[in-house]
Coordinates of C-alpha atoms in Angstrom, one line a residue:
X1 CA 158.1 96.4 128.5
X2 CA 155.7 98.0 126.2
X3 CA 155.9 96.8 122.8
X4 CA 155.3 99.3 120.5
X5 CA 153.9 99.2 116.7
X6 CA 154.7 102.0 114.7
X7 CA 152.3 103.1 111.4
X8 CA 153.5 105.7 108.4
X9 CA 151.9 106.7 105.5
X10 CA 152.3 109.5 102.6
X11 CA 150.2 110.2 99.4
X12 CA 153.1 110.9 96.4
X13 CA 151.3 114.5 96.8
X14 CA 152.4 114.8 100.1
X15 CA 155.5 114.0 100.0
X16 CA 156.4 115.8 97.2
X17 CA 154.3 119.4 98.6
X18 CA 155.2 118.9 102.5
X19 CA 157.9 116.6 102.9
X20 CA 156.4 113.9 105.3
X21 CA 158.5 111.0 103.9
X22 CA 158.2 107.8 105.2
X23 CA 161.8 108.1 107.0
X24 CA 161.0 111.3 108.5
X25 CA 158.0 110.0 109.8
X26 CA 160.0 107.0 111.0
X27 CA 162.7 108.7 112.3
X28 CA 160.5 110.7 114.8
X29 CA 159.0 107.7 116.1
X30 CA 161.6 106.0 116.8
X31 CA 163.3 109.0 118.8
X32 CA 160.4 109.2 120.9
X33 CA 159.8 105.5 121.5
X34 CA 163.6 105.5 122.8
X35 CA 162.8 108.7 125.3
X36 CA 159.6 106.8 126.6
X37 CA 161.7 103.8 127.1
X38 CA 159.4 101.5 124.7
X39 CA 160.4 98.6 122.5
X40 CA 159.1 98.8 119.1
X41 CA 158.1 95.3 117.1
X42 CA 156.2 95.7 114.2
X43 CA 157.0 98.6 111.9
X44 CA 153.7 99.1 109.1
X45 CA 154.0 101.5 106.4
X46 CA 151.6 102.5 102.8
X47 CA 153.9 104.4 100.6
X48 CA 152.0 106.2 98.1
X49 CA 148.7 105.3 99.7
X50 CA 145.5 108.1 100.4
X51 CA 144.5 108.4 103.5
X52 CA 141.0 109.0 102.7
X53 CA 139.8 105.4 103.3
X54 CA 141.2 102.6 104.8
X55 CA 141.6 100.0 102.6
X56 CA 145.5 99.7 102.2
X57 CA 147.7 97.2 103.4
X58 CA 149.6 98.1 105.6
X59 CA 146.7 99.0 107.6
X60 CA 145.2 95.8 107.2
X61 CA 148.3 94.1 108.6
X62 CA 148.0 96.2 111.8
X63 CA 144.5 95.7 112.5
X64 CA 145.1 91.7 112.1
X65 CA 148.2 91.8 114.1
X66 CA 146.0 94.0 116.7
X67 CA 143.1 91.4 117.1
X68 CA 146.1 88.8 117.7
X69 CA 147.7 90.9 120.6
X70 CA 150.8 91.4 118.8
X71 CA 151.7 94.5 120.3
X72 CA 150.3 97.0 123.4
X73 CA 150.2 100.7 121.8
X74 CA 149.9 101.9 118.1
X75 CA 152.0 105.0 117.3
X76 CA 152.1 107.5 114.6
X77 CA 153.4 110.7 113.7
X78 CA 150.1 112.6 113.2
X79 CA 146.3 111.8 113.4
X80 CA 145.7 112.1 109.5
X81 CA 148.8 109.5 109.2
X82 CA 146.2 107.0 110.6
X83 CA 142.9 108.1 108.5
X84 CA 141.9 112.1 106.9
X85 CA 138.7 110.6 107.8
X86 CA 137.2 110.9 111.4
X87 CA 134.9 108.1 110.9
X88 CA 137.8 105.6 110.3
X89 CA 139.8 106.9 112.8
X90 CA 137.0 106.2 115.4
X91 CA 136.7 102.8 114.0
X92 CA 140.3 101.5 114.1
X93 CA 140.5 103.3 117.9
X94 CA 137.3 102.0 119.2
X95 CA 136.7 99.0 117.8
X96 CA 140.0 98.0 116.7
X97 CA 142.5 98.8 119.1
X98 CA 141.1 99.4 122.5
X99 CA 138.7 96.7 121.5
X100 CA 141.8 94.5 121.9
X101 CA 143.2 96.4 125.0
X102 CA 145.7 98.3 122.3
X103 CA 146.9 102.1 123.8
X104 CA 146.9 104.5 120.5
X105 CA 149.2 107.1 120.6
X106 CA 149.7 110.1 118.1
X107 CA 152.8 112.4 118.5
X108 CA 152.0 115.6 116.8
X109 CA 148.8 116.8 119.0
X110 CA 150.4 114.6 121.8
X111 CA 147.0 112.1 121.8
X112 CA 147.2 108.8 124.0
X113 CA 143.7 107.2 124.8
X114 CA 145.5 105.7 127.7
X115 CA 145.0 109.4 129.5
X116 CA 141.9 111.3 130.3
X117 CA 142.4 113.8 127.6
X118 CA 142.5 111.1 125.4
X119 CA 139.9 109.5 126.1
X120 CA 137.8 113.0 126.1
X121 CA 139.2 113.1 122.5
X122 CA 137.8 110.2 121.8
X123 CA 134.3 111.6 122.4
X124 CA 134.8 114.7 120.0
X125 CA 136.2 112.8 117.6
X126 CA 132.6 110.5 117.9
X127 CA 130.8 114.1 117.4
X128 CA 132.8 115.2 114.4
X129 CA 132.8 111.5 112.9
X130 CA 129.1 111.2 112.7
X131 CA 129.0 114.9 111.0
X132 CA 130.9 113.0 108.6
X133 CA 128.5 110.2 108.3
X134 CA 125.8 112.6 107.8
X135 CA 127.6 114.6 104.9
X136 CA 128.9 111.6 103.3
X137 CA 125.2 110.1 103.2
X138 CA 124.1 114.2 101.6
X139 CA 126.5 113.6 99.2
X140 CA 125.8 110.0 98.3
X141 CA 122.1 111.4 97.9
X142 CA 122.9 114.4 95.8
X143 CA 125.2 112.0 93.8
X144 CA 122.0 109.4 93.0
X145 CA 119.9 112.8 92.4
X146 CA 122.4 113.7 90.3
X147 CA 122.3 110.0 88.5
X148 CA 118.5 110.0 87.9
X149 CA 118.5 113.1 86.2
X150 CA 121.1 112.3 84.1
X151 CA 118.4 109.2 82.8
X152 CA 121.3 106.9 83.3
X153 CA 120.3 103.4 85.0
X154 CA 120.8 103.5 88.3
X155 CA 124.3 101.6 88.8
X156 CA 123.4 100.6 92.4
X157 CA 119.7 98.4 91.5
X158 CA 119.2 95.3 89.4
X159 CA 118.2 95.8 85.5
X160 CA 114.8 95.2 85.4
X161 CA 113.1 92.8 83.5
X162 CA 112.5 93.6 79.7
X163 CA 116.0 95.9 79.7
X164 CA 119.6 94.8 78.9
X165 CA 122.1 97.4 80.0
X166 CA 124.5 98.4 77.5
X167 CA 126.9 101.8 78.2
X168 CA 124.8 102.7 81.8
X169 CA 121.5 102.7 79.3
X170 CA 118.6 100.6 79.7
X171 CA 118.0 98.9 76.2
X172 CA 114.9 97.6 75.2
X173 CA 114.6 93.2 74.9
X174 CA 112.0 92.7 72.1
X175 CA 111.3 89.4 73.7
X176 CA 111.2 90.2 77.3
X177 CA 109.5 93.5 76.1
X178 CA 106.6 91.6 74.6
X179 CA 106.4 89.4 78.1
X180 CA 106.1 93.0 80.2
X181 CA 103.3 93.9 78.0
X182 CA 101.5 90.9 78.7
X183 CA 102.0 91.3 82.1
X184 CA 100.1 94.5 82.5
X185 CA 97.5 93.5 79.9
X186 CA 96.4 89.8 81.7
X187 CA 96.4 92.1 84.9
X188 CA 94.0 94.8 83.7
X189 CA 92.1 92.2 82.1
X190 CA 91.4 91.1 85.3
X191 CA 93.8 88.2 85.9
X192 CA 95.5 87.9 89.4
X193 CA 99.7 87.9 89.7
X194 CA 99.5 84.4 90.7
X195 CA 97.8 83.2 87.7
X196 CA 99.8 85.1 85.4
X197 CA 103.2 83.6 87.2
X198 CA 101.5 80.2 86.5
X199 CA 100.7 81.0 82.8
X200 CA 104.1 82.2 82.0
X201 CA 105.9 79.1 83.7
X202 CA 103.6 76.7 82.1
X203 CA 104.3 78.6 78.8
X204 CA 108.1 77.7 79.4
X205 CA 108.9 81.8 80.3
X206 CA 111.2 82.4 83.2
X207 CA 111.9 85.8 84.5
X208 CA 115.5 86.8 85.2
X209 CA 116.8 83.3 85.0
X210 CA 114.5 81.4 87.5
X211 CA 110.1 81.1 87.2
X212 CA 107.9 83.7 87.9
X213 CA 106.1 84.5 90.8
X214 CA 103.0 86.0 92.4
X215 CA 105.8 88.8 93.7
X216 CA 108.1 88.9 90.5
X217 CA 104.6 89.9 88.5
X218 CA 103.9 92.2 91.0
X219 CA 107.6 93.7 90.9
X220 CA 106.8 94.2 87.5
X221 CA 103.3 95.7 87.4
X222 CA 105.0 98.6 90.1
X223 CA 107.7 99.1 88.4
X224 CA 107.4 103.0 87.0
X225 CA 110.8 102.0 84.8
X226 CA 108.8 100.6 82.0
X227 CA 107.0 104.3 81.2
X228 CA 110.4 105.6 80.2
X229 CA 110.9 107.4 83.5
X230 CA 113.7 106.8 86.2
X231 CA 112.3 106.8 90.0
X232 CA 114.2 108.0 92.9
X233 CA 112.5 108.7 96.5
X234 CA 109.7 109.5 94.8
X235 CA 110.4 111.8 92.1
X236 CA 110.1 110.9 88.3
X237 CA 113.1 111.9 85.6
X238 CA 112.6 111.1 82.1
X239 CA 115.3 108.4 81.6
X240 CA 117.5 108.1 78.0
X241 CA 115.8 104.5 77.6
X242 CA 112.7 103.4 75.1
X243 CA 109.7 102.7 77.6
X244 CA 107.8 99.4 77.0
X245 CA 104.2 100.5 78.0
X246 CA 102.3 104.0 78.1
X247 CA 101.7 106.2 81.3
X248 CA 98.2 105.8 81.3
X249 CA 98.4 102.0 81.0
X250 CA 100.7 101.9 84.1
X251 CA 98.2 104.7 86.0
X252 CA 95.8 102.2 85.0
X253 CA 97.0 99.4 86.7
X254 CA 98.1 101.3 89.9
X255 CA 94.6 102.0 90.5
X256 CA 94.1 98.2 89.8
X257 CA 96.4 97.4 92.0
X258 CA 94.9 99.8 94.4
X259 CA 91.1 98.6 94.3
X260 CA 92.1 95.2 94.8
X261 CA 94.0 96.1 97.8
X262 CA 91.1 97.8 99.4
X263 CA 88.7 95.1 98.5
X264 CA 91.3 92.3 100.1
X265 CA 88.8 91.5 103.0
X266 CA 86.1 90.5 100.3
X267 CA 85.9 87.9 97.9
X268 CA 88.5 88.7 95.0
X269 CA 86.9 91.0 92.4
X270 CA 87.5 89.2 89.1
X271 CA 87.5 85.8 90.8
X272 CA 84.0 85.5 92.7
X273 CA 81.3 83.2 91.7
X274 CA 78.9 85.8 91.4
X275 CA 78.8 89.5 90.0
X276 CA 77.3 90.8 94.0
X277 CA 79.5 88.7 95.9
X278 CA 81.1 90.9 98.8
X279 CA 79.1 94.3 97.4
X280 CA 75.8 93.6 99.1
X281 CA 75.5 94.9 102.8
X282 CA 72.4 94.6 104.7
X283 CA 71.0 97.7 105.7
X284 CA 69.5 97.3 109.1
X285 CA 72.4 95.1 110.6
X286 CA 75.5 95.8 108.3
X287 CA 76.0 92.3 107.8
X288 CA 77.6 90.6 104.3
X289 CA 74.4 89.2 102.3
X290 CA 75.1 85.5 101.2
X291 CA 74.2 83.6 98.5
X292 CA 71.6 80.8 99.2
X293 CA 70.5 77.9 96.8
X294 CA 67.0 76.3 97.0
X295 CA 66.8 72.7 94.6
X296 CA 62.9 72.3 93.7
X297 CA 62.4 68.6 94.6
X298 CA 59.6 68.2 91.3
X299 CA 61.7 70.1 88.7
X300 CA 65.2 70.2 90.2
X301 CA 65.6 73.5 89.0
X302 CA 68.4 75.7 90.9
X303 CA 67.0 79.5 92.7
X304 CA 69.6 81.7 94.1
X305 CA 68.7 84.4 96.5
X306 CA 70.8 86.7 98.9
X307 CA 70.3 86.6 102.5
X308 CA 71.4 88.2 105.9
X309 CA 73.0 86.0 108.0
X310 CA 71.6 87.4 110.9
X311 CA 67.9 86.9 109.8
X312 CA 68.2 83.5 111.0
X313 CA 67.3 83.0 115.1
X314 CA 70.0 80.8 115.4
X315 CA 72.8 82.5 113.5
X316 CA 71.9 86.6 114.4
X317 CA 74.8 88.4 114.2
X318 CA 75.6 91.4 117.1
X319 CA 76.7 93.6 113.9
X320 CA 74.5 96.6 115.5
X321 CA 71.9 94.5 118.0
X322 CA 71.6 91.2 119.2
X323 CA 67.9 91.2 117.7
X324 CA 67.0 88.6 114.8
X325 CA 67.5 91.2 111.4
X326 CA 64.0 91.9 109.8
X327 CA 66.0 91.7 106.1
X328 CA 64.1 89.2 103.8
X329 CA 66.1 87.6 101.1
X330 CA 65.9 89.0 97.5
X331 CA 66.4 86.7 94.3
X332 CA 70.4 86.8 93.0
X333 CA 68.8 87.6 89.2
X334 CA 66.3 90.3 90.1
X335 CA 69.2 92.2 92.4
X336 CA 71.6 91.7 89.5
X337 CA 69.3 93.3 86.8
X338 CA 68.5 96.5 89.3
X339 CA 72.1 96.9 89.8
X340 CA 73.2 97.1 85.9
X341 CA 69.7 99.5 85.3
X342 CA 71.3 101.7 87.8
X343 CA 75.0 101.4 85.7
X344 CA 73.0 102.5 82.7
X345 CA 72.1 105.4 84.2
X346 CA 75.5 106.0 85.6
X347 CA 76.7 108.3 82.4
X348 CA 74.2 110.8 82.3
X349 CA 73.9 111.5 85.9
X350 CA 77.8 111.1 86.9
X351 CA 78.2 115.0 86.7
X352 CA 75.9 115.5 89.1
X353 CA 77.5 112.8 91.5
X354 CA 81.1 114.2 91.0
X355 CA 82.7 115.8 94.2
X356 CA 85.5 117.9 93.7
X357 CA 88.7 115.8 95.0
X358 CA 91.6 117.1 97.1
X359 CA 94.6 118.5 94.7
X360 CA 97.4 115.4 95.6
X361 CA 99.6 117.3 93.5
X362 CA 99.4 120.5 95.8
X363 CA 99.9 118.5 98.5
X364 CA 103.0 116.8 97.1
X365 CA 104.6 120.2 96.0
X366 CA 104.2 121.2 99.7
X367 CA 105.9 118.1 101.1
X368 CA 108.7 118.6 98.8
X369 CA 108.9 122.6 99.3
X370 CA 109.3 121.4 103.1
X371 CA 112.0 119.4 102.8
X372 CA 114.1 121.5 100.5
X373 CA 113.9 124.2 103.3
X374 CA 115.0 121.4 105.8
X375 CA 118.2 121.1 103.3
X376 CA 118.9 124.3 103.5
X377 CA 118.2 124.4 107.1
X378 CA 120.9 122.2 107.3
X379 CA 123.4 124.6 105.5
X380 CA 122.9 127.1 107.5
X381 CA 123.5 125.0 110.4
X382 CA 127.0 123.9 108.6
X383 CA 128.3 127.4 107.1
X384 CA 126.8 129.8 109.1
X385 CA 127.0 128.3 112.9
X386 CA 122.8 128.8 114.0
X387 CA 122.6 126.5 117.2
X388 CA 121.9 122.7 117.7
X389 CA 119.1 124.3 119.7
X390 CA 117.6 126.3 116.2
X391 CA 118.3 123.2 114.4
X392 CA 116.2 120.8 116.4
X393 CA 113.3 123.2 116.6
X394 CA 113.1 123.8 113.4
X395 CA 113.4 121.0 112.2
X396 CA 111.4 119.4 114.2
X397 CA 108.2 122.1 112.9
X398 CA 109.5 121.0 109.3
X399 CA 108.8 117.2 110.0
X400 CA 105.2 117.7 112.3
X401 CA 104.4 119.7 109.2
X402 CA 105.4 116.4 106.5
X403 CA 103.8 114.4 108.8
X404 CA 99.9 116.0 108.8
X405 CA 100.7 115.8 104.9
X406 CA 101.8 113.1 104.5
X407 CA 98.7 111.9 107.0
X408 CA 96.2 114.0 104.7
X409 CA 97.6 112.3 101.7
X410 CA 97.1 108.8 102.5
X411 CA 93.8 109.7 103.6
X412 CA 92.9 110.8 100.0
X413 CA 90.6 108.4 98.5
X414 CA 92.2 107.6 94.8
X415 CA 90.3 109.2 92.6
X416 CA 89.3 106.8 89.5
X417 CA 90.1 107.4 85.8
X418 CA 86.5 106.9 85.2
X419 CA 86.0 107.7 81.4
X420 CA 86.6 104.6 79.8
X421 CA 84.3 102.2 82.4
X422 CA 81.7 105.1 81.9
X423 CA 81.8 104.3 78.3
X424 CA 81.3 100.4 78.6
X425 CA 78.4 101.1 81.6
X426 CA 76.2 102.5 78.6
X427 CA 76.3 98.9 76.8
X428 CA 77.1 97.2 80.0
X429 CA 73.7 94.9 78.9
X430 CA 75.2 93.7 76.1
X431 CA 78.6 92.2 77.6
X432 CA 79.2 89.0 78.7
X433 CA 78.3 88.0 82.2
X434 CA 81.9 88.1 83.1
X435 CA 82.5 91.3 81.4
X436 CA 79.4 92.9 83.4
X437 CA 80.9 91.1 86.8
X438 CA 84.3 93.2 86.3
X439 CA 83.3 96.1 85.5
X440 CA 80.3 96.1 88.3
X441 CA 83.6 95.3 91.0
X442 CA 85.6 98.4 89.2
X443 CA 82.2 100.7 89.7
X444 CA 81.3 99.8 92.7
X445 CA 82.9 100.1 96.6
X446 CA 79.5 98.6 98.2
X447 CA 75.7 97.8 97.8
X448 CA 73.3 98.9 101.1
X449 CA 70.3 96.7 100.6
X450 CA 66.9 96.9 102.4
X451 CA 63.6 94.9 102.1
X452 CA 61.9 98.1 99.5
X453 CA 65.7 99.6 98.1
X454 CA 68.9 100.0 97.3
X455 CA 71.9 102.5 97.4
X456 CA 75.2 102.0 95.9
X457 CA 78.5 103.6 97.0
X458 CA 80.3 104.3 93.8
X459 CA 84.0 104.3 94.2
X460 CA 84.1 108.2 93.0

């Protein structure tokens, strides 16, 4: 005997523009079931239910009673009766019903995965139900597009730190406001995220309702929200909320965040000892100089002088050959006072030095002229039938071309915002040693030292 389950469904618009009542339905099904000899136990129905997704209840109660073996074959009056979406339908076939050795039978196209035709089915419908996917994910796109533009919050991401959301618009916290601000100030001031988190707990400050973090900070310090602009894959719309800090602060502290990333491998720019520490690279073995201190036994007085490792017999380095390095050391205060007579200079002769940079933003406008052909690449491939074969090929030029940009735009040095540190390098002799010591780290990529010279790399 097979035992047969039997599922109906109607929208109120159906049934009142093409007449598929519940009974009709019904009554069909169980005609058949008495020609095929089958027994029918369970009887499911969602009056008045879409059939665009699949949350209704009557569904769920057949997919439960499916995983529990309730029954042997599903049957309905028509595929859409089940799901209008292929993507469901696939899902409650595959890995609902045969998943739990359940036949599936639909009456109108005469479909029954128990029969090769059916199961051939079963494989178009898998082609036409990733389509779906694909469109549905479009759409989703368009519809956040759509959002950002708008300057709404995005409904789908956590309010940010600083904001409130009132009415799907960001609104401004004056007290979490003044906490942002701080944030980016302590950082360009040369504090790290892990400091600052420490600050603001010992201060009593949490973030959104638990203590700050190194992360948290730097969630913050990325955050392109606070300039008044809504981000979405890498585009900027001006959003309808007040921002908290300028553009060129937040530019500002990108490159920050940027410098200190490349210089990760040396000792931390605003946190090292000394204002050379990490810049100063020997030039006949490439090896990091390191600070030495020599105590005179009469006086006790402290000297500190830079050295190459690898001028030592017993500790030469294989940076270029295994041969002791000729470098001799040079004293940490003389080093320090050629380096800041070679800032001074830095404004008058930084026109001369200046290279012209590759345009990012050309670059950028090409990526995204690339990909709005792919969209409508896409299109044609939808509405006007070009071939799987033409789609692939294209496409496939479309993304090798995003790629060498993409590839060419990583590669891109960033180019500083140089103006203000040129300023301070004028009267860089009359800050503070710690003042001098950041702002020699922001100038500076790297030092080559030899026993008569020096050359510095300038990070522009």
């Amino acid at each position: 005997m097979i035992r047969v389950a039997t599922y109906t469904r109607v929208s109120t618009l159906e049934q009142a523009e093409e007449g598929y009542s519940i009974n009709e339905q019904q009554d069909k099904l169980e005609k058949y079931c008495e020609l095929k000899d089958w027994t029918i136990t369970q009887r499911y129905s969602d009056p008045g239910f879409s059939g665009s997704n699949i949350k209704r209840p009557g569904i769920s109660e057949l997919v439960a009673a499916a995983k529990q073996g309730d029954f042997d074959l599903v049957l309905v009056y028509k595929l859409d009766r089940l799901s209008r979406s292929q993507k469901d339908t696939l899902y409650l076939i595959e890995d609902v019903f045969q998943a739990n050795q359940v036949e599936f039978v639909s009456l109108s196209e005469n479909f029954d995965t128990s029969t090769p035709f059916g199961k051939a089915m079963i494989g178009i419908l898998s082609v036409f139900a990733q389509l779906e996917r694909e469109q549905i994910k479009e759409r989703m796109t368009m519809g956040k597009i759509g959002r950002a533009k708008s300057g709404k919050a995005m409904g789908w991401s956590k309010t940010p730190f600083g904001y409130n959301l009132v009415d799907d618009v960001y609104e401004v916290d004056d007290f979490q406001a003044t906490v942002v601000k701080r944030i980016f100030s302590d950082y360009l001031s040369g504090e790290s995220p892990a400091i600052i988190a420490k600050n603001l707990n010992g201060e009593g400050h949490l973030g959104k309702g638990k203590p700050w973090s190194w992360k948290t900070v730097k969630d913050v310090l990325m955050n392109v929200i606070y300039t008044g602009y809504i981000s979405f894959k890498g585009e900027l719309y001006p959003g309808m909320h007040k921002p908290i800090i300028d553009m060129e602060t937040y530019k500002k502290t990108q490159t920050q965040i940027e410098i200190r990333r490349v210089n990760a491998d040396n000792p931390r720019p605003f946190r090292a000892k000394y204002m050379l520490s990490g810049l100063l690279k020997c030039h006949y073995c490439g090896a990091t100089l390191r600070i030495a201190v020599s105590v005179n036994q009469r006086t006790k007085a402290r000297s500190y002088r830079y050295n190459c490792p690898s001028s030592h017999p017993r500790k030469a380095s294989t940076y270029k050959t295994k041969a002791v390095c000729p470098f001799k050391l040079v004293y940490k205060d003389e080093m320090e006072k050629r380096v800041i007579a070679e800032i001074e200079k830095l404004p008058k002769n930084f026109k001369q030095k200046q290279e012209p940079g590759v345009d990012l933003d050309a670059i950028k406008k090409q990526i995204k002229l690339i990909k709005t052909k792919q969209s409508k690449l896409m299109d044609l491939y939808l509405v006007d039938g070009i071939d799987m074969e033409e789609l692939n090929r294209r496409n496939g030029e479309f993304n090798k071309q995003i790629k060498g940009l993409e590839q060419e735009l990583s590669a891109t040095p960033t180019k500083l915002d140089v103006s203000e540190m040129l300023n301070r390098a004028k009267n860089i002799s009359e800050l503070t040693y710690d003042e001098q010591k950041k702002l020699v780290k922001l100038l500076i990529n790297e030092i080559e030292v030899s026993n008569d010279s020096i050359k510095i790399h300038w990070r522009f």
